[in-house]
Amino acid sequence: MQCELAVLVAIIAGSYADVVFPSTHDGATLAPSVLVDSLQHWGRQAASTYERFEDWDACAACQHPDIADTQVNATWSTMVPAFSRGYVGIQHARREVVVAVRGTTHVMDALADAQLVQVPWPADTQAHVHAGFLLAYQAARPHILGALRQIEDDPELAGYSVRFLGHSLGAAQASLAFADYVQHANTTERRRYQLVTMGAPRVGDSAFAAILDGLATEHAAGGVQGFGVLRVVHANDIVVHLPRMLGRYVHGGREVWARGSDAAGWELRVCRRAGEDPGCSASVGPLWWSMGDHLEYPGMRLGIPKY
């Protein structure tokens, strides 16, 4: 009930709330423009999952010059055991493989969001994750892993980076996909992997967050700004503070706290501490949480989804 009341208050108050940012933040660093450009690129990839990306040429969001040359290798749209949509694509100019998973826009997604019970993470029974998020990922898993295995076997794609991207529920599924695949990747070039989430809810407990942090450290050399797991938060986004269950859910990775818009420009702060830095978005109280901030990220501004 506490969570539901907080959500209601935040939705009502969100459009009137001022962005809460410290004037100074010891240890946090303002990110250079190269990170802004990279996040906008990945935000456009994640935003494209909200349209009919199976026909890339007919997908309006997919025609931005930054991502129009994406070669889509695999797509999925599942109903059983849960609803999930996304694609695996290649951008040869950037020597990059992208795994992009769609966020919450469908009633079945909302049902997955509501399943707050935690279940053991199959790869490590000491860790626990959100049951609904895991169910959605399991629907996508054979499609993601099948496409990535084919890419790993292609010598022409050797050395390409592999990035897992998602917004909202898609960010939760991308987190699970990243942990699942990278923990078992059959390659000696494991530093090529990175997870970038936007508006991600908390996915699991502290043990699962430790898994992400461990992979982030192991793959630091291959990540933008030296981090293998980047968790982007737009100002007062409400979703990043959920689920709230007496500390049973904890974020992993390095937070990038963002303020602004594509039109006005972005100010990004790379937070000092991994996980939930008390000087970054964790400092924002429930009365200031905003649903509007959840719908806008670098390279992404969502309204009513077209599909």
PDB file of N, CA, C and O in Angstrom, residues 68-93:
ATOM      1  N   ALA A  68      19.544   4.500 -38.693  1.00  0.00           N
ATOM      2  CA  ALA A  68      18.849   4.000 -39.884  1.00  0.00           C
ATOM      3  C   ALA A  68      19.574   2.837 -40.544  1.00  0.00           C
ATOM      4  O   ALA A  68      18.941   1.993 -41.195  1.00  0.00           O
ATOM      5  N   ASP A  69      20.896   2.770 -40.367  1.00  0.00           N
ATOM      6  CA  ASP A  69      21.656   1.713 -41.023  1.00  0.00           C
ATOM      7  C   ASP A  69      21.761   0.442 -40.189  1.00  0.00           C
ATOM      8  O   ASP A  69      22.542  -0.455 -40.509  1.00  0.00           O
ATOM      9  N   THR A  70      20.952   0.336 -39.134  1.00  0.00           N
ATOM     10  CA  THR A  70      20.959  -0.874 -38.307  1.00  0.00           C
ATOM     11  C   THR A  70      20.500  -2.078 -39.119  1.00  0.00           C
ATOM     12  O   THR A  70      19.472  -2.030 -39.801  1.00  0.00           O
ATOM     13  N   GLN A  71      21.246  -3.141 -39.056  1.00  0.00           N
ATOM     14  CA  GLN A  71      20.876  -4.403 -39.695  1.00  0.00           C
ATOM     15  C   GLN A  71      20.222  -5.286 -38.642  1.00  0.00           C
ATOM     16  O   GLN A  71      20.874  -5.745 -37.715  1.00  0.00           O
ATOM     17  N   VAL A  72      18.928  -5.502 -38.763  1.00  0.00           N
ATOM     18  CA  VAL A  72      18.190  -6.289 -37.774  1.00  0.00           C
ATOM     19  C   VAL A  72      18.393  -7.771 -38.061  1.00  0.00           C
ATOM     20  O   VAL A  72      18.027  -8.259 -39.130  1.00  0.00           O
ATOM     21  N   ASN A  73      18.977  -8.483 -37.112  1.00  0.00           N
ATOM     22  CA  ASN A  73      19.264  -9.904 -37.296  1.00  0.00           C
ATOM     23  C   ASN A  73      18.198 -10.811 -36.727  1.00  0.00           C
ATOM     24  O   ASN A  73      17.998 -11.924 -37.221  1.00  0.00           O
ATOM     25  N   ALA A  74      17.525 -10.383 -35.682  1.00  0.00           N
ATOM     26  CA  ALA A  74      16.497 -11.215 -35.054  1.00  0.00           C
ATOM     27  C   ALA A  74      15.505 -10.316 -34.334  1.00  0.00           C
ATOM     28  O   ALA A  74      15.881  -9.264 -33.801  1.00  0.00           O
ATOM     29  N   THR A  75      14.238 -10.700 -34.347  1.00  0.00           N
ATOM     30  CA  THR A  75      13.201  -9.994 -33.607  1.00  0.00           C
ATOM     31  C   THR A  75      12.364 -11.013 -32.858  1.00  0.00           C
ATOM     32  O   THR A  75      12.372 -12.199 -33.197  1.00  0.00           O
ATOM     33  N   TRP A  76      11.676 -10.554 -31.847  1.00  0.00           N
ATOM     34  CA  TRP A  76      10.733 -11.431 -31.153  1.00  0.00           C
ATOM     35  C   TRP A  76       9.549 -10.615 -30.641  1.00  0.00           C
ATOM     36  O   TRP A  76       9.665  -9.415 -30.380  1.00  0.00           O
ATOM     37  N   SER A  77       8.418 -11.250 -30.567  1.00  0.00           N
ATOM     38  CA  SER A  77       7.209 -10.678 -29.980  1.00  0.00           C
ATOM     39  C   SER A  77       6.434 -11.856 -29.412  1.00  0.00           C
ATOM     40  O   SER A  77       5.786 -12.599 -30.151  1.00  0.00           O
ATOM     41  N   THR A  78       6.553 -12.060 -28.112  1.00  0.00           N
ATOM     42  CA  THR A  78       6.030 -13.272 -27.495  1.00  0.00           C
ATOM     43  C   THR A  78       4.802 -12.992 -26.646  1.00  0.00           C
ATOM     44  O   THR A  78       4.611 -11.884 -26.140  1.00  0.00           O
ATOM     45  N   MET A  79       3.987 -14.010 -26.478  1.00  0.00           N
ATOM     46  CA  MET A  79       2.835 -13.951 -25.591  1.00  0.00           C
ATOM     47  C   MET A  79       2.967 -14.944 -24.437  1.00  0.00           C
ATOM     48  O   MET A  79       2.335 -14.782 -23.391  1.00  0.00           O
ATOM     49  N   VAL A  80       3.740 -16.007 -24.639  1.00  0.00           N
ATOM     50  CA  VAL A  80       3.887 -17.070 -23.648  1.00  0.00           C
ATOM     51  C   VAL A  80       5.372 -17.311 -23.417  1.00  0.00           C
ATOM     52  O   VAL A  80       6.144 -17.414 -24.390  1.00  0.00           O
ATOM     53  N   PRO A  81       5.838 -17.413 -22.151  1.00  0.00           N
ATOM     54  CA  PRO A  81       5.076 -17.329 -20.903  1.00  0.00           C
ATOM     55  C   PRO A  81       4.746 -15.909 -20.480  1.00  0.00           C
ATOM     56  O   PRO A  81       4.063 -15.701 -19.482  1.00  0.00           O
ATOM     57  N   ALA A  82       5.210 -14.907 -21.235  1.00  0.00           N
ATOM     58  CA  ALA A  82       4.881 -13.518 -20.932  1.00  0.00           C
ATOM     59  C   ALA A  82       5.068 -12.698 -22.196  1.00  0.00           C
ATOM     60  O   ALA A  82       5.676 -13.148 -23.166  1.00  0.00           O
ATOM     61  N   PHE A  83       4.547 -11.471 -22.182  1.00  0.00           N
ATOM     62  CA  PHE A  83       4.669 -10.590 -23.345  1.00  0.00           C
ATOM     63  C   PHE A  83       6.038  -9.933 -23.350  1.00  0.00           C
ATOM     64  O   PHE A  83       6.456  -9.336 -22.346  1.00  0.00           O
ATOM     65  N   SER A  84       6.741 -10.022 -24.463  1.00  0.00           N
ATOM     66  CA  SER A  84       8.054  -9.401 -24.608  1.00  0.00           C
ATOM     67  C   SER A  84       8.288  -9.085 -26.071  1.00  0.00           C
ATOM     68  O   SER A  84       7.874  -9.844 -26.950  1.00  0.00           O
ATOM     69  N   ARG A  85       8.941  -7.937 -26.331  1.00  0.00           N
ATOM     70  CA  ARG A  85       9.270  -7.544 -27.705  1.00  0.00           C
ATOM     71  C   ARG A  85      10.661  -6.948 -27.733  1.00  0.00           C
ATOM     72  O   ARG A  85      11.092  -6.283 -26.780  1.00  0.00           O
ATOM     73  N   GLY A  86      11.361  -7.167 -28.836  1.00  0.00           N
ATOM     74  CA  GLY A  86      12.673  -6.575 -28.978  1.00  0.00           C
ATOM     75  C   GLY A  86      13.383  -7.088 -30.212  1.00  0.00           C
ATOM     76  O   GLY A  86      12.808  -7.825 -31.017  1.00  0.00           O
ATOM     77  N   TYR A  87      14.643  -6.710 -30.339  1.00  0.00           N
ATOM     78  CA  TYR A  87      15.411  -7.143 -31.502  1.00  0.00           C
ATOM     79  C   TYR A  87      16.894  -7.180 -31.176  1.00  0.00           C
ATOM     80  O   TYR A  87      17.370  -6.569 -30.216  1.00  0.00           O
ATOM     81  N   VAL A  88      17.621  -7.924 -31.998  1.00  0.00           N
ATOM     82  CA  VAL A  88      19.081  -7.928 -31.989  1.00  0.00           C
ATOM     83  C   VAL A  88      19.509  -7.369 -33.334  1.00  0.00           C
ATOM     84  O   VAL A  88      19.079  -7.855 -34.388  1.00  0.00           O
ATOM     85  N   GLY A  89      20.309  -6.314 -33.315  1.00  0.00           N
ATOM     86  CA  GLY A  89      20.724  -5.665 -34.550  1.00  0.00           C
ATOM     87  C   GLY A  89      22.218  -5.386 -34.573  1.00  0.00           C
ATOM     88  O   GLY A  89      22.896  -5.472 -33.549  1.00  0.00           O
ATOM     89  N   ILE A  90      22.726  -5.051 -35.750  1.00  0.00           N
ATOM     90  CA  ILE A  90      24.149  -4.772 -35.934  1.00  0.00           C
ATOM     91  C   ILE A  90      24.302  -3.424 -36.615  1.00  0.00           C
ATOM     92  O   ILE A  90      23.590  -3.119 -37.577  1.00  0.00           O
ATOM     93  N   GLN A  91      25.227  -2.616 -36.097  1.00  0.00           N
ATOM     94  CA  GLN A  91      25.627  -1.380 -36.766  1.00  0.00           C
ATOM     95  C   GLN A  91      27.100  -1.518 -37.127  1.00  0.00           C
ATOM     96  O   GLN A  91      27.980  -1.388 -36.270  1.00  0.00           O
ATOM     97  N   HIS A  92      27.358  -1.788 -38.397  1.00  0.00           N
ATOM     98  CA  HIS A  92      28.731  -2.052 -38.833  1.00  0.00           C
ATOM     99  C   HIS A  92      29.609  -0.811 -38.709  1.00  0.00           C
ATOM    100  O   HIS A  92      30.801  -0.922 -38.389  1.00  0.00           O
ATOM    101  N   ALA A  93      29.048   0.367 -38.944  1.00  0.00           N
ATOM    102  CA  ALA A  93      29.848   1.589 -38.873  1.00  0.00           C
ATOM    103  C   ALA A  93      30.408   1.800 -37.463  1.00  0.00           C
ATOM    104  O   ALA A  93      31.515   2.313 -37.299  1.00  0.00           O
TER     105      ALA A  93
END
